[in-house]
């Protein structure tokens, strides 16, 4: 496999615009939660959220992923009213500030939140629970917007107890395909789906290593892929298990460099969208990837 193979020629559409996924796209993370593992509380004020969005757009993000519920291990479920209060004013403010061109993704599993966000101007539904909440798949079909289906077992409170696989890449692929079949049978169009292998969800260190090293196998599902590993604990474990003891990485942001390297590795294996906290670092690495690909 060439180190600089072309990305699969996918595209997604929402409302009256289309995103070409034959080129890599950066999804900048905008958490408007008080308790996210990396940046909880930093962007809960609307003005700070808008400022951070502006920074990520300037650095190269084409998608902004807005989340109002933490899905870290053992996170509590957020009331629908609270999640709506966190997310919807930010969606409206970003649309007012930056217009129609920027793609807005909503990181939620709650159909009521997604319905309100769509009305406010959101384009993509990023669901870590893969439309398993009651009414979610039906709403996705009605809205006819792109949906990111993530692989996870259980809930954030139980997922770590469900990390048992015979063959993690085959099991993840099989379970994602089963979910694709389920939601399309309800009416979600296959061309609206994007898969997410679910790094950090119901997987241990060995599972993550195996999954990342064989990520290209998921291209067999015939769907575009989003890759999200930014600042997750696995990245620190890689360095610890490699004997890099000098790097304490006690703060999640210290994992950005190795997370960016993982993002490029995912890109080389067919991921079209890289979800990250550090847009500038990811964009610089993609620029190098682009330049070197012209010499193959």
mmCIF file of C-alpha atoms in Angstrom:
data_model
loop_
_atom_site.group_PDB
_atom_site.id
_atom_site.type_symbol
_atom_site.label_atom_id
_atom_site.label_comp_id
_atom_site.label_asym_id
_atom_site.label_seq_id
_atom_site.Cartn_x
_atom_site.Cartn_y
_atom_site.Cartn_z
ATOM 1 C CA UNK A 1 0.000 0.000 0.000
ATOM 2 C CA UNK A 2 1.355 3.384 -1.005
ATOM 3 C CA UNK A 3 2.073 5.734 1.849
ATOM 4 C CA UNK A 4 0.267 8.442 -0.122
ATOM 5 C CA UNK A 5 -2.697 6.642 -1.667
ATOM 6 C CA UNK A 6 -5.660 8.726 -2.778
ATOM 7 C CA UNK A 7 -8.668 8.932 -0.518
ATOM 8 C CA UNK A 8 -11.839 7.140 -1.633
ATOM 9 C CA UNK A 9 -14.008 9.317 -3.889
ATOM 10 C CA UNK A 10 -16.908 9.903 -1.515
ATOM 11 C CA UNK A 11 -19.000 12.995 -1.029
ATOM 12 C CA UNK A 12 -21.753 13.945 1.401
ATOM 13 C CA UNK A 13 -24.542 16.426 0.961
ATOM 14 C CA UNK A 14 -26.664 18.380 3.410
ATOM 15 C CA UNK A 15 -29.333 20.910 2.543
ATOM 16 C CA UNK A 16 -27.985 22.570 -0.631
ATOM 17 C CA UNK A 17 -24.250 21.971 -0.222
ATOM 18 C CA UNK A 18 -21.826 19.126 -0.851
ATOM 19 C CA UNK A 19 -18.557 18.168 0.830
ATOM 20 C CA UNK A 20 -15.931 16.425 -1.320
ATOM 21 C CA UNK A 21 -14.385 13.664 0.796
ATOM 22 C CA UNK A 22 -11.786 12.710 -1.789
ATOM 23 C CA UNK A 23 -9.783 15.412 -0.013
ATOM 24 C CA UNK A 24 -9.089 15.273 3.750
ATOM 25 C CA UNK A 25 -11.194 17.438 6.031
ATOM 26 C CA UNK A 26 -10.522 18.564 9.576
ATOM 27 C CA UNK A 27 -13.344 18.512 12.089
ATOM 28 C CA UNK A 28 -12.574 20.951 14.886
ATOM 29 C CA UNK A 29 -13.926 20.024 18.312
ATOM 30 C CA UNK A 30 -16.014 22.595 20.160
ATOM 31 C CA UNK A 31 -17.148 21.266 23.526
ATOM 32 C CA UNK A 32 -19.714 23.452 25.254
ATOM 33 C CA UNK A 33 -19.832 21.186 28.285
ATOM 34 C CA UNK A 34 -18.633 21.887 31.821
ATOM 35 C CA UNK A 35 -17.142 18.400 32.212
ATOM 36 C CA UNK A 36 -15.488 17.158 29.015
ATOM 37 C CA UNK A 37 -12.255 15.299 29.761
ATOM 38 C CA UNK A 38 -9.998 17.694 27.845
ATOM 39 C CA UNK A 39 -11.492 21.172 27.730
ATOM 40 C CA UNK A 40 -14.623 21.108 29.862
ATOM 41 C CA UNK A 41 -15.795 24.584 30.834
ATOM 42 C CA UNK A 42 -13.513 26.529 28.478
ATOM 43 C CA UNK A 43 -16.132 27.343 25.832
ATOM 44 C CA UNK A 44 -19.461 27.344 27.651
ATOM 45 C CA UNK A 45 -19.847 31.115 27.181
ATOM 46 C CA UNK A 46 -21.199 31.917 23.709
ATOM 47 C CA UNK A 47 -18.600 34.574 22.934
ATOM 48 C CA UNK A 48 -15.740 32.232 23.819
ATOM 49 C CA UNK A 49 -17.297 29.444 21.742
ATOM 50 C CA UNK A 50 -17.599 31.742 18.732
ATOM 51 C CA UNK A 51 -14.029 33.002 19.166
ATOM 52 C CA UNK A 52 -12.707 29.444 19.311
ATOM 53 C CA UNK A 53 -14.746 28.523 16.253
ATOM 54 C CA UNK A 54 -13.256 31.481 14.390
ATOM 55 C CA UNK A 55 -9.770 30.350 15.355
ATOM 56 C CA UNK A 56 -10.380 26.777 14.159
ATOM 57 C CA UNK A 57 -11.822 27.969 10.845
ATOM 58 C CA UNK A 58 -8.791 30.222 10.318
ATOM 59 C CA UNK A 59 -6.509 27.257 11.061
ATOM 60 C CA UNK A 60 -8.168 25.033 8.475
ATOM 61 C CA UNK A 61 -11.254 23.336 9.902
ATOM 62 C CA UNK A 62 -14.064 22.780 7.397
ATOM 63 C CA UNK A 63 -16.358 21.145 9.976
ATOM 64 C CA UNK A 64 -17.041 22.276 13.539
ATOM 65 C CA UNK A 65 -18.301 19.536 15.864
ATOM 66 C CA UNK A 66 -20.379 21.018 18.698
ATOM 67 C CA UNK A 67 -21.030 18.854 21.750
ATOM 68 C CA UNK A 68 -23.186 19.557 24.790
ATOM 69 C CA UNK A 69 -22.846 16.199 26.560
ATOM 70 C CA UNK A 70 -19.629 14.598 27.729
ATOM 71 C CA UNK A 71 -19.207 10.963 26.647
ATOM 72 C CA UNK A 72 -16.068 10.304 28.665
ATOM 73 C CA UNK A 73 -16.053 7.013 30.641
ATOM 74 C CA UNK A 74 -18.621 7.064 33.455
ATOM 75 C CA UNK A 75 -20.063 10.400 32.326
ATOM 76 C CA UNK A 76 -23.559 11.220 33.542
ATOM 77 C CA UNK A 77 -26.457 11.591 31.120
ATOM 78 C CA UNK A 78 -27.387 15.232 30.520
ATOM 79 C CA UNK A 79 -31.013 16.345 30.637
ATOM 80 C CA UNK A 80 -32.456 17.222 27.238
ATOM 81 C CA UNK A 81 -33.281 20.762 28.317
ATOM 82 C CA UNK A 82 -29.736 21.353 29.559
ATOM 83 C CA UNK A 83 -28.149 20.008 26.380
ATOM 84 C CA UNK A 84 -30.401 22.197 24.237
ATOM 85 C CA UNK A 85 -29.523 25.267 26.312
ATOM 86 C CA UNK A 86 -25.831 24.563 25.809
ATOM 87 C CA UNK A 87 -25.863 23.740 22.090
ATOM 88 C CA UNK A 88 -28.545 25.722 20.279
ATOM 89 C CA UNK A 89 -27.419 29.285 21.144
ATOM 90 C CA UNK A 90 -23.904 28.366 19.967
ATOM 91 C CA UNK A 91 -25.185 26.936 16.664
ATOM 92 C CA UNK A 92 -27.199 30.104 16.039
ATOM 93 C CA UNK A 93 -24.289 32.373 16.961
ATOM 94 C CA UNK A 94 -21.857 30.526 14.686
ATOM 95 C CA UNK A 95 -24.286 30.611 11.768
ATOM 96 C CA UNK A 96 -24.835 34.338 12.304
ATOM 97 C CA UNK A 97 -21.102 35.005 12.563
ATOM 98 C CA UNK A 98 -19.730 32.782 9.795
ATOM 99 C CA UNK A 99 -22.580 32.182 7.392
ATOM 100 C CA UNK A 100 -23.668 29.077 5.543
ATOM 101 C CA UNK A 101 -20.378 27.708 4.209
ATOM 102 C CA UNK A 102 -18.910 26.250 7.405
ATOM 103 C CA UNK A 103 -20.239 22.760 8.120
ATOM 104 C CA UNK A 104 -21.708 22.321 11.599
ATOM 105 C CA UNK A 105 -21.852 18.884 13.189
ATOM 106 C CA UNK A 106 -23.735 18.134 16.404
ATOM 107 C CA UNK A 107 -22.212 15.572 18.759
ATOM 108 C CA UNK A 108 -25.368 14.207 20.363
ATOM 109 C CA UNK A 109 -27.417 11.044 20.716
ATOM 110 C CA UNK A 110 -30.580 12.919 21.650
ATOM 111 C CA UNK A 111 -33.140 13.256 18.832
ATOM 112 C CA UNK A 112 -34.746 16.317 20.438
ATOM 113 C CA UNK A 113 -31.392 18.088 20.567
ATOM 114 C CA UNK A 114 -30.629 17.189 16.952
ATOM 115 C CA UNK A 115 -34.047 18.355 15.749
ATOM 116 C CA UNK A 116 -33.536 21.730 17.432
ATOM 117 C CA UNK A 117 -29.965 21.977 16.129
ATOM 118 C CA UNK A 118 -31.054 21.215 12.574
ATOM 119 C CA UNK A 119 -33.655 23.967 12.770
ATOM 120 C CA UNK A 120 -30.923 26.316 14.022
ATOM 121 C CA UNK A 121 -28.663 25.467 11.072
ATOM 122 C CA UNK A 122 -26.707 22.274 11.801
ATOM 123 C CA UNK A 123 -25.640 20.057 8.877
ATOM 124 C CA UNK A 124 -24.364 16.741 10.305
ATOM 125 C CA UNK A 125 -25.411 14.405 13.116
ATOM 126 C CA UNK A 126 -22.418 12.875 14.923
ATOM 127 C CA UNK A 127 -23.854 10.137 17.144
ATOM 128 C CA UNK A 128 -21.598 8.028 19.370
ATOM 129 C CA UNK A 129 -24.580 5.731 19.991
ATOM 130 C CA UNK A 130 -25.186 5.204 16.250
ATOM 131 C CA UNK A 131 -28.860 6.271 16.284
ATOM 132 C CA UNK A 132 -29.815 3.713 18.945
ATOM 133 C CA UNK A 133 -31.864 6.114 21.063
ATOM 134 C CA UNK A 134 -35.616 5.865 20.557
ATOM 135 C CA UNK A 135 -36.708 7.821 17.498
ATOM 136 C CA UNK A 136 -33.168 8.699 16.410
ATOM 137 C CA UNK A 137 -33.041 6.705 13.173
ATOM 138 C CA UNK A 138 -36.521 7.867 12.170
ATOM 139 C CA UNK A 139 -35.515 11.498 12.720
ATOM 140 C CA UNK A 140 -32.293 11.033 10.755
ATOM 141 C CA UNK A 141 -34.308 9.690 7.845
ATOM 142 C CA UNK A 142 -36.738 12.612 8.048
ATOM 143 C CA UNK A 143 -34.004 15.252 8.211
ATOM 144 C CA UNK A 144 -32.064 13.545 5.403
ATOM 145 C CA UNK A 145 -28.705 14.787 6.692
ATOM 146 C CA UNK A 146 -25.315 13.065 6.961
ATOM 147 C CA UNK A 147 -24.940 10.878 10.058
ATOM 148 C CA UNK A 148 -21.741 9.641 11.666
ATOM 149 C CA UNK A 149 -22.325 6.179 13.112
ATOM 150 C CA UNK A 150 -19.774 5.312 15.776
ATOM 151 C CA UNK A 151 -18.911 1.861 17.055
ATOM 152 C CA UNK A 152 -19.531 1.494 20.776
ATOM 153 C CA UNK A 153 -20.863 -1.182 23.071
ATOM 154 C CA UNK A 154 -23.136 -0.242 25.951
ATOM 155 C CA UNK A 155 -23.033 3.243 27.425
ATOM 156 C CA UNK A 156 -20.150 5.384 28.755
ATOM 157 C CA UNK A 157 -20.963 3.996 32.203
ATOM 158 C CA UNK A 158 -20.703 0.348 31.063
ATOM 159 C CA UNK A 159 -18.559 0.291 27.901
ATOM 160 C CA UNK A 160 -15.256 -0.558 29.581
ATOM 161 C CA UNK A 161 -16.749 -3.842 30.819
ATOM 162 C CA UNK A 162 -17.718 -4.813 27.270
ATOM 163 C CA UNK A 163 -14.277 -4.635 25.654
ATOM 164 C CA UNK A 164 -13.972 -8.304 24.705
ATOM 165 C CA UNK A 165 -13.353 -9.217 21.066
ATOM 166 C CA UNK A 166 -12.413 -12.338 19.142
ATOM 167 C CA UNK A 167 -10.859 -10.212 16.392
ATOM 168 C CA UNK A 168 -11.311 -6.511 17.017
ATOM 169 C CA UNK A 169 -11.113 -5.302 13.406
ATOM 170 C CA UNK A 170 -13.514 -7.964 12.144
ATOM 171 C CA UNK A 171 -15.849 -7.546 15.110
ATOM 172 C CA UNK A 172 -15.948 -3.749 14.777
ATOM 173 C CA UNK A 173 -16.526 -4.055 11.030
ATOM 174 C CA UNK A 174 -19.305 -6.605 11.502
ATOM 175 C CA UNK A 175 -21.028 -4.582 14.210
ATOM 176 C CA UNK A 176 -20.823 -1.356 12.209
ATOM 177 C CA UNK A 177 -22.248 -3.096 9.146
ATOM 178 C CA UNK A 178 -25.104 -4.492 11.225
ATOM 179 C CA UNK A 179 -25.896 -0.984 12.433
ATOM 180 C CA UNK A 180 -25.730 0.387 8.882
ATOM 181 C CA UNK A 181 -28.216 -2.283 7.782
ATOM 182 C CA UNK A 182 -30.524 -1.484 10.709
ATOM 183 C CA UNK A 183 -30.694 2.261 10.139
ATOM 184 C CA UNK A 184 -31.042 1.964 6.363
ATOM 185 C CA UNK A 185 -33.937 -0.464 6.856
ATOM 186 C CA UNK A 186 -35.648 2.324 8.835
ATOM 187 C CA UNK A 187 -35.159 4.814 6.013
ATOM 188 C CA UNK A 188 -31.754 6.460 6.451
ATOM 189 C CA UNK A 189 -30.053 6.659 3.064
ATOM 190 C CA UNK A 190 -26.759 4.798 2.832
ATOM 191 C CA UNK A 191 -25.152 7.700 0.979
ATOM 192 C CA UNK A 192 -25.750 9.843 4.076
ATOM 193 C CA UNK A 193 -23.681 7.595 6.372
ATOM 194 C CA UNK A 194 -20.131 8.026 7.667
ATOM 195 C CA UNK A 195 -18.534 5.392 9.889
ATOM 196 C CA UNK A 196 -16.433 5.999 13.002
ATOM 197 C CA UNK A 197 -14.500 3.031 14.463
ATOM 198 C CA UNK A 198 -14.941 4.433 17.979
ATOM 199 C CA UNK A 199 -11.494 4.933 19.460
ATOM 200 C CA UNK A 200 -11.830 5.361 23.206
ATOM 201 C CA UNK A 201 -15.140 3.511 23.408
ATOM 202 C CA UNK A 202 -15.352 -0.103 24.627
ATOM 203 C CA UNK A 203 -11.754 -0.874 23.646
ATOM 204 C CA UNK A 204 -8.546 -1.423 25.592
ATOM 205 C CA UNK A 205 -4.945 -0.639 24.670
ATOM 206 C CA UNK A 206 -4.376 -3.777 22.595
ATOM 207 C CA UNK A 207 -7.660 -3.273 20.763
ATOM 208 C CA UNK A 208 -6.712 0.287 19.879
ATOM 209 C CA UNK A 209 -3.318 -0.776 18.532
ATOM 210 C CA UNK A 210 -4.832 -3.525 16.405
ATOM 211 C CA UNK A 211 -7.618 -1.291 15.140
ATOM 212 C CA UNK A 212 -5.316 1.581 14.204
ATOM 213 C CA UNK A 213 -2.846 -0.697 12.448
ATOM 214 C CA UNK A 214 -5.611 -2.331 10.362
ATOM 215 C CA UNK A 215 -7.922 0.620 9.851
ATOM 216 C CA UNK A 216 -7.839 0.220 6.078
ATOM 217 C CA UNK A 217 -9.919 -2.962 6.436
ATOM 218 C CA UNK A 218 -12.926 -0.788 7.226
ATOM 219 C CA UNK A 219 -12.837 0.531 3.664
ATOM 220 C CA UNK A 220 -14.520 -2.748 2.812
ATOM 221 C CA UNK A 221 -17.763 -1.323 4.207
ATOM 222 C CA UNK A 222 -17.874 1.083 1.271
ATOM 223 C CA UNK A 223 -18.529 4.182 3.376
ATOM 224 C CA UNK A 224 -16.504 7.295 4.239
ATOM 225 C CA UNK A 225 -14.690 7.198 7.569
ATOM 226 C CA UNK A 226 -14.242 9.736 10.345
ATOM 227 C CA UNK A 227 -11.295 9.233 12.680
ATOM 228 C CA UNK A 228 -11.403 10.634 16.201
ATOM 229 C CA UNK A 229 -8.601 9.879 18.647
ATOM 230 C CA UNK A 230 -7.677 13.391 19.738
ATOM 231 C CA UNK A 231 -6.274 13.624 23.281
ATOM 232 C CA UNK A 232 -7.533 10.185 24.308
ATOM 233 C CA UNK A 233 -5.829 8.143 26.993
ATOM 234 C CA UNK A 234 -4.612 5.533 24.519
ATOM 235 C CA UNK A 235 -2.138 8.058 23.124
ATOM 236 C CA UNK A 236 -0.443 8.490 26.489
ATOM 237 C CA UNK A 237 -0.420 4.719 26.961
ATOM 238 C CA UNK A 238 1.472 4.320 23.676
ATOM 239 C CA UNK A 239 4.347 6.423 24.984
ATOM 240 C CA UNK A 240 4.339 4.785 28.403
ATOM 241 C CA UNK A 241 4.371 1.308 26.861
ATOM 242 C CA UNK A 242 7.151 2.388 24.494
ATOM 243 C CA UNK A 243 9.348 3.451 27.378
ATOM 244 C CA UNK A 244 9.038 7.187 26.780
ATOM 245 C CA UNK A 245 8.896 7.897 30.489
ATOM 246 C CA UNK A 246 10.191 11.456 30.149
ATOM 247 C CA UNK A 247 6.850 12.506 28.710
ATOM 248 C CA UNK A 248 4.440 12.596 31.619
ATOM 249 C CA UNK A 249 1.461 13.776 29.519
ATOM 250 C CA UNK A 250 -0.593 14.537 32.586
ATOM 251 C CA UNK A 251 -2.589 17.110 30.617
ATOM 252 C CA UNK A 252 -4.722 15.940 27.701
ATOM 253 C CA UNK A 253 -3.433 18.720 25.428
ATOM 254 C CA UNK A 254 0.071 17.237 25.720
ATOM 255 C CA UNK A 255 -1.171 14.361 23.552
ATOM 256 C CA UNK A 256 -1.740 16.554 20.492
ATOM 257 C CA UNK A 257 1.518 15.680 18.753
ATOM 258 C CA UNK A 258 1.073 11.925 18.907
ATOM 259 C CA UNK A 259 -2.622 12.349 18.122
ATOM 260 C CA UNK A 260 -1.720 14.244 14.970
ATOM 261 C CA UNK A 261 0.649 11.448 13.929
ATOM 262 C CA UNK A 262 -2.182 8.961 14.451
ATOM 263 C CA UNK A 263 -4.422 11.171 12.322
ATOM 264 C CA UNK A 264 -1.987 11.037 9.398
ATOM 265 C CA UNK A 265 -1.722 7.258 9.793
ATOM 266 C CA UNK A 266 -5.534 7.081 9.618
ATOM 267 C CA UNK A 267 -5.556 9.346 6.574
ATOM 268 C CA UNK A 268 -3.145 6.990 4.821
ATOM 269 C CA UNK A 269 -5.619 4.177 5.500
ATOM 270 C CA UNK A 270 -8.622 5.910 3.997
ATOM 271 C CA UNK A 271 -10.086 8.172 6.708
ATOM 272 C CA UNK A 272 -11.573 11.266 5.088
ATOM 273 C CA UNK A 273 -12.352 13.310 8.196
ATOM 274 C CA UNK A 274 -9.983 13.815 11.118
ATOM 275 C CA UNK A 275 -11.625 15.048 14.320
ATOM 276 C CA UNK A 276 -9.218 17.026 16.487
ATOM 277 C CA UNK A 277 -8.810 19.602 19.244
ATOM 278 C CA UNK A 278 -5.646 20.995 17.630
ATOM 279 C CA UNK A 279 -6.643 22.086 14.141
ATOM 280 C CA UNK A 280 -3.435 23.995 13.364
ATOM 281 C CA UNK A 281 -1.174 21.028 14.066
ATOM 282 C CA UNK A 282 -3.362 18.677 12.033
ATOM 283 C CA UNK A 283 -3.545 21.110 9.119
ATOM 284 C CA UNK A 284 0.249 21.484 8.999
ATOM 285 C CA UNK A 285 0.688 17.710 8.911
ATOM 286 C CA UNK A 286 -1.900 17.328 6.151
ATOM 287 C CA UNK A 287 -0.093 20.028 4.147
ATOM 288 C CA UNK A 288 3.079 17.917 4.274
ATOM 289 C CA UNK A 289 1.094 14.795 3.339
ATOM 290 C CA UNK A 290 -0.334 16.638 0.329
ATOM 291 C CA UNK A 291 3.066 17.901 -0.825
ATOM 292 C CA UNK A 292 4.767 14.512 -0.556
ATOM 293 C CA UNK A 293 1.893 12.761 -2.329
ATOM 294 C CA UNK A 294 2.726 14.783 -5.450
ATOM 295 C CA UNK A 295 6.110 13.022 -5.701
ATOM 296 C CA UNK A 296 4.736 9.462 -5.875
#
